[in-house]
């Protein structure tokens, strides 16, 4: 794997994270005209950008690894390629689990906001907790969010 | 890395930003209605690709 292949996906993810954090700060601090609902929805939206960037970085990095390690082993459908991809899939399962958990929690938070019931705080806390854990969960896969490796 | 892969990465990154930026800008400037804010938030959450590694790997099987 070349240096560019190793660095590009996490670097792009980091840039997106910086953009998301900038938007988060601006929306949170400089928008007195927003209604409380609009403010919370904007935070959900920028948080979705964070999770989406992490997901895209995983998609690209795992795809590059499959192209490098498994595709050259045989044609599509061959046992050699299939066995290699099975191993790769198992190796990346933790990254998928982390992103899926954050996405589900974010969806639950959004649903709670739209339903308008009182207990949106718990859904928000759970979503933000899982998103905050993403950098640590993805670091073993070489996917770095918001900083260097 | 092939030029196609670079284009794919850059397109993905730009796509994410482009998908979310209008909603954030509208919120910042206070022009968004509740309905617009809801639509943007729902769209952003639904745009998250779930099981990204599994999809990338299965595409190559």
mmCIF file of C-alpha atoms in Angstrom:
data_model
loop_
_atom_site.group_PDB
_atom_site.id
_atom_site.type_symbol
_atom_site.label_atom_id
_atom_site.label_comp_id
_atom_site.label_asym_id
_atom_site.label_seq_id
_atom_site.Cartn_x
_atom_site.Cartn_y
_atom_site.Cartn_z
ATOM 1 C CA UNK A 1 0.000 0.000 0.000
ATOM 2 C CA UNK A 2 1.439 3.379 -0.976
ATOM 3 C CA UNK A 3 1.723 6.298 1.386
ATOM 4 C CA UNK A 4 -1.050 8.106 -0.458
ATOM 5 C CA UNK A 5 -3.376 5.112 -0.225
ATOM 6 C CA UNK A 6 -2.696 4.904 3.496
ATOM 7 C CA UNK A 7 -3.129 8.587 4.216
ATOM 8 C CA UNK A 8 -5.818 9.824 1.813
ATOM 9 C CA UNK A 9 -9.015 8.363 3.349
ATOM 10 C CA UNK A 10 -8.202 9.316 6.957
ATOM 11 C CA UNK A 11 -6.976 12.747 5.883
ATOM 12 C CA UNK A 12 -10.201 13.447 4.029
ATOM 13 C CA UNK A 13 -12.180 12.222 6.980
ATOM 14 C CA UNK A 14 -10.199 14.546 9.234
ATOM 15 C CA UNK A 15 -10.919 17.508 6.954
ATOM 16 C CA UNK A 16 -14.617 16.699 7.033
ATOM 17 C CA UNK A 17 -14.505 16.450 10.814
ATOM 18 C CA UNK A 18 -12.913 19.875 11.053
ATOM 19 C CA UNK A 19 -15.645 21.275 8.802
ATOM 20 C CA UNK A 20 -18.306 19.598 10.911
ATOM 21 C CA UNK A 21 -16.860 20.923 14.156
ATOM 22 C CA UNK A 22 -16.645 24.429 12.689
ATOM 23 C CA UNK A 23 -20.283 24.257 11.657
ATOM 24 C CA UNK A 24 -21.190 22.875 15.068
ATOM 25 C CA UNK A 25 -19.517 25.766 16.867
ATOM 26 C CA UNK A 26 -21.073 28.371 14.581
ATOM 27 C CA UNK A 27 -24.546 26.879 14.822
ATOM 28 C CA UNK A 28 -24.310 26.460 18.579
ATOM 29 C CA UNK A 29 -22.926 29.866 19.415
ATOM 30 C CA UNK A 30 -23.805 32.367 16.745
ATOM 31 C CA UNK A 31 -27.382 31.730 15.720
ATOM 32 C CA UNK A 32 -29.722 33.464 18.131
ATOM 33 C CA UNK A 33 -32.488 33.431 15.520
ATOM 34 C CA UNK A 34 -32.720 29.649 15.481
ATOM 35 C CA UNK A 35 -35.539 27.995 17.321
ATOM 36 C CA UNK A 36 -34.472 25.359 19.867
ATOM 37 C CA UNK A 37 -35.673 22.610 17.529
ATOM 38 C CA UNK A 38 -33.741 24.048 14.575
ATOM 39 C CA UNK A 39 -30.619 24.320 16.701
ATOM 40 C CA UNK A 40 -30.839 20.688 17.820
ATOM 41 C CA UNK A 41 -31.554 19.545 14.268
ATOM 42 C CA UNK A 42 -28.496 21.453 13.032
ATOM 43 C CA UNK A 43 -26.382 19.685 15.634
ATOM 44 C CA UNK A 44 -27.832 16.333 14.532
ATOM 45 C CA UNK A 45 -27.035 17.252 10.945
ATOM 46 C CA UNK A 46 -23.419 18.138 11.643
ATOM 47 C CA UNK A 47 -23.023 15.045 13.793
ATOM 48 C CA UNK A 48 -24.370 13.000 10.882
ATOM 49 C CA UNK A 49 -21.603 14.546 8.780
ATOM 50 C CA UNK A 50 -19.063 13.239 11.271
ATOM 51 C CA UNK A 51 -20.471 9.709 11.246
ATOM 52 C CA UNK A 52 -20.925 9.776 7.466
ATOM 53 C CA UNK A 53 -17.314 10.829 6.980
ATOM 54 C CA UNK A 54 -16.115 8.012 9.192
ATOM 55 C CA UNK A 55 -18.281 5.579 7.249
ATOM 56 C CA UNK A 56 -16.913 6.748 3.905
ATOM 57 C CA UNK A 57 -13.340 6.503 5.183
ATOM 58 C CA UNK A 58 -13.981 2.913 6.306
ATOM 59 C CA UNK A 59 -15.620 2.063 2.986
ATOM 60 C CA UNK A 60 -12.680 3.408 1.032
ATOM 61 C CA UNK A 61 -9.911 2.052 3.252
ATOM 62 C CA UNK A 62 -11.386 -1.468 3.447
ATOM 63 C CA UNK A 63 -11.960 -1.433 -0.308
ATOM 64 C CA UNK A 64 -8.367 -0.432 -0.978
ATOM 65 C CA UNK A 65 -7.181 -3.199 1.331
ATOM 66 C CA UNK A 66 -9.377 -5.740 -0.472
ATOM 67 C CA UNK A 67 -8.047 -4.566 -3.835
ATOM 68 C CA UNK A 68 -4.484 -4.843 -2.586
ATOM 69 C CA UNK A 69 -4.621 -8.089 -0.613
ATOM 70 C CA UNK A 70 -7.437 -10.218 -2.057
ATOM 71 C CA UNK A 71 -8.402 -9.261 -5.609
ATOM 72 C CA UNK A 72 -5.012 -10.292 -7.061
ATOM 73 C CA UNK A 73 -5.401 -13.803 -5.592
ATOM 74 C CA UNK A 74 -7.941 -14.941 -8.170
ATOM 75 C CA UNK A 75 -10.926 -14.078 -10.329
ATOM 76 C CA UNK A 76 -14.274 -13.065 -8.913
ATOM 77 C CA UNK A 77 -15.902 -16.044 -7.199
ATOM 78 C CA UNK A 78 -12.683 -17.990 -6.742
ATOM 79 C CA UNK A 79 -12.128 -19.778 -3.395
ATOM 80 C CA UNK A 80 -8.795 -18.025 -2.836
ATOM 81 C CA UNK A 81 -10.245 -14.572 -3.212
ATOM 82 C CA UNK A 82 -13.320 -15.532 -1.193
ATOM 83 C CA UNK A 83 -11.289 -16.867 1.736
ATOM 84 C CA UNK A 84 -9.170 -13.716 1.792
ATOM 85 C CA UNK A 85 -12.262 -11.496 1.712
ATOM 86 C CA UNK A 86 -13.823 -13.524 4.535
ATOM 87 C CA UNK A 87 -10.784 -12.841 6.692
ATOM 88 C CA UNK A 88 -10.803 -9.173 5.748
ATOM 89 C CA UNK A 89 -14.493 -8.885 6.556
ATOM 90 C CA UNK A 90 -13.901 -10.384 9.981
ATOM 91 C CA UNK A 91 -11.020 -7.971 10.567
ATOM 92 C CA UNK A 92 -13.176 -4.917 9.724
ATOM 93 C CA UNK A 93 -16.277 -6.053 11.614
ATOM 94 C CA UNK A 94 -15.460 -3.885 14.640
ATOM 95 C CA UNK A 95 -15.314 -0.754 12.504
ATOM 96 C CA UNK A 96 -18.692 -1.551 10.973
ATOM 97 C CA UNK A 97 -20.157 -2.171 14.412
ATOM 98 C CA UNK A 98 -18.895 1.177 15.717
ATOM 99 C CA UNK A 99 -20.319 3.146 12.790
ATOM 100 C CA UNK A 100 -23.604 1.248 12.765
ATOM 101 C CA UNK A 101 -24.059 1.881 16.475
ATOM 102 C CA UNK A 102 -23.421 5.598 16.101
ATOM 103 C CA UNK A 103 -25.750 5.849 13.082
ATOM 104 C CA UNK A 104 -28.531 3.983 14.865
ATOM 105 C CA UNK A 105 -28.192 6.135 17.973
ATOM 106 C CA UNK A 106 -28.246 9.284 15.840
ATOM 107 C CA UNK A 107 -31.408 8.057 14.132
ATOM 108 C CA UNK A 108 -32.996 7.377 17.510
ATOM 109 C CA UNK A 109 -32.095 10.884 18.680
ATOM 110 C CA UNK A 110 -33.614 12.401 15.535
ATOM 111 C CA UNK A 111 -36.757 10.293 15.959
ATOM 112 C CA UNK A 112 -37.066 11.439 19.567
ATOM 113 C CA UNK A 113 -36.746 15.096 18.526
ATOM 114 C CA UNK A 114 -39.348 14.704 15.795
ATOM 115 C CA UNK A 115 -41.728 12.857 18.092
ATOM 116 C CA UNK A 116 -41.493 15.806 20.445
ATOM 117 C CA UNK A 117 -41.626 13.779 23.617
ATOM 118 C CA UNK A 118 -39.785 14.909 26.719
ATOM 119 C CA UNK A 119 -36.910 12.480 26.998
ATOM 120 C CA UNK A 120 -34.691 13.529 24.137
ATOM 121 C CA UNK A 121 -31.770 14.094 26.502
ATOM 122 C CA UNK A 122 -31.034 10.389 26.941
ATOM 123 C CA UNK A 123 -31.133 9.755 23.196
ATOM 124 C CA UNK A 124 -28.843 12.731 22.579
ATOM 125 C CA UNK A 125 -26.386 11.619 25.263
ATOM 126 C CA UNK A 126 -26.210 8.093 23.882
ATOM 127 C CA UNK A 127 -25.659 9.311 20.307
ATOM 128 C CA UNK A 128 -22.948 11.772 21.288
ATOM 129 C CA UNK A 129 -21.270 9.142 23.482
ATOM 130 C CA UNK A 130 -21.059 6.677 20.595
ATOM 131 C CA UNK A 131 -19.838 9.348 18.181
ATOM 132 C CA UNK A 132 -17.193 10.444 20.684
ATOM 133 C CA UNK A 133 -15.985 6.838 20.897
ATOM 134 C CA UNK A 134 -15.553 6.556 17.127
ATOM 135 C CA UNK A 135 -11.944 7.834 16.964
ATOM 136 C CA UNK A 136 -10.779 5.251 19.497
ATOM 137 C CA UNK A 137 -12.811 2.472 17.892
ATOM 138 C CA UNK A 138 -11.470 3.229 14.404
ATOM 139 C CA UNK A 139 -7.840 3.939 15.280
ATOM 140 C CA UNK A 140 -6.817 0.239 15.041
ATOM 141 C CA UNK A 141 -8.018 0.261 11.440
ATOM 142 C CA UNK A 142 -5.857 3.209 10.447
ATOM 143 C CA UNK A 143 -8.894 5.485 10.187
ATOM 144 C CA UNK A 144 -8.085 8.616 12.151
ATOM 145 C CA UNK A 145 -10.698 11.261 12.831
ATOM 146 C CA UNK A 146 -9.734 14.822 13.549
ATOM 147 C CA UNK A 147 -6.033 14.328 14.152
ATOM 148 C CA UNK A 148 -2.801 12.558 13.260
ATOM 149 C CA UNK A 149 -2.058 8.880 13.657
ATOM 150 C CA UNK B 1 -3.264 4.751 -6.115
ATOM 151 C CA UNK B 2 -5.093 4.927 -9.416
ATOM 152 C CA UNK B 3 -6.593 8.194 -10.665
ATOM 153 C CA UNK B 4 -10.030 6.577 -10.495
ATOM 154 C CA UNK B 5 -9.559 5.836 -6.808
ATOM 155 C CA UNK B 6 -8.448 9.390 -6.108
ATOM 156 C CA UNK B 7 -11.448 10.755 -7.960
ATOM 157 C CA UNK B 8 -13.683 8.411 -5.984
ATOM 158 C CA UNK B 9 -12.262 9.570 -2.661
ATOM 159 C CA UNK B 10 -12.467 13.249 -3.511
ATOM 160 C CA UNK B 11 -15.971 12.869 -4.915
ATOM 161 C CA UNK B 12 -17.099 11.098 -1.772
ATOM 162 C CA UNK B 13 -15.681 13.800 0.481
ATOM 163 C CA UNK B 14 -17.159 16.614 -1.577
ATOM 164 C CA UNK B 15 -20.469 14.814 -1.751
ATOM 165 C CA UNK B 16 -20.725 14.599 2.008
ATOM 166 C CA UNK B 17 -19.940 18.270 2.464
ATOM 167 C CA UNK B 18 -22.246 19.325 -0.364
ATOM 168 C CA UNK B 19 -25.088 17.277 1.055
ATOM 169 C CA UNK B 20 -24.900 18.884 4.465
ATOM 170 C CA UNK B 21 -23.620 22.400 3.780
ATOM 171 C CA UNK B 22 -26.875 23.922 2.484
ATOM 172 C CA UNK B 23 -28.784 22.903 5.568
ATOM 173 C CA UNK B 24 -26.100 24.176 7.913
ATOM 174 C CA UNK B 25 -25.811 27.473 6.060
ATOM 175 C CA UNK B 26 -29.566 27.908 6.100
ATOM 176 C CA UNK B 27 -29.567 27.249 9.831
ATOM 177 C CA UNK B 28 -26.720 29.693 10.430
ATOM 178 C CA UNK B 29 -28.460 32.468 8.564
ATOM 179 C CA UNK B 30 -31.755 31.720 10.263
ATOM 180 C CA UNK B 31 -33.625 31.221 7.021
ATOM 181 C CA UNK B 32 -34.605 27.622 7.551
ATOM 182 C CA UNK B 33 -38.091 26.792 8.642
ATOM 183 C CA UNK B 34 -38.681 23.918 11.023
ATOM 184 C CA UNK B 35 -39.854 21.814 8.077
ATOM 185 C CA UNK B 36 -36.691 22.545 6.097
ATOM 186 C CA UNK B 37 -34.494 21.845 9.106
ATOM 187 C CA UNK B 38 -36.277 18.517 9.641
ATOM 188 C CA UNK B 39 -35.877 17.543 5.987
ATOM 189 C CA UNK B 40 -32.160 18.332 6.027
ATOM 190 C CA UNK B 41 -31.533 16.465 9.265
ATOM 191 C CA UNK B 42 -33.465 13.402 8.091
ATOM 192 C CA UNK B 43 -31.595 13.443 4.791
ATOM 193 C CA UNK B 44 -28.204 13.720 6.505
ATOM 194 C CA UNK B 45 -28.919 10.842 8.882
ATOM 195 C CA UNK B 46 -30.293 8.626 6.106
ATOM 196 C CA UNK B 47 -27.222 9.369 3.955
ATOM 197 C CA UNK B 48 -24.930 7.601 6.429
ATOM 198 C CA UNK B 49 -23.731 4.379 4.839
ATOM 199 C CA UNK B 50 -24.167 1.510 7.305
ATOM 200 C CA UNK B 51 -21.834 -1.513 7.343
ATOM 201 C CA UNK B 52 -19.389 0.315 5.059
ATOM 202 C CA UNK B 53 -16.596 -2.270 5.205
ATOM 203 C CA UNK B 54 -18.953 -5.164 4.538
ATOM 204 C CA UNK B 55 -20.352 -3.390 1.481
ATOM 205 C CA UNK B 56 -16.902 -2.522 0.137
ATOM 206 C CA UNK B 57 -15.650 -6.076 0.593
ATOM 207 C CA UNK B 58 -18.761 -7.759 -0.813
ATOM 208 C CA UNK B 59 -18.511 -5.563 -3.913
ATOM 209 C CA UNK B 60 -15.219 -7.311 -4.639
ATOM 210 C CA UNK B 61 -16.353 -10.879 -4.058
#
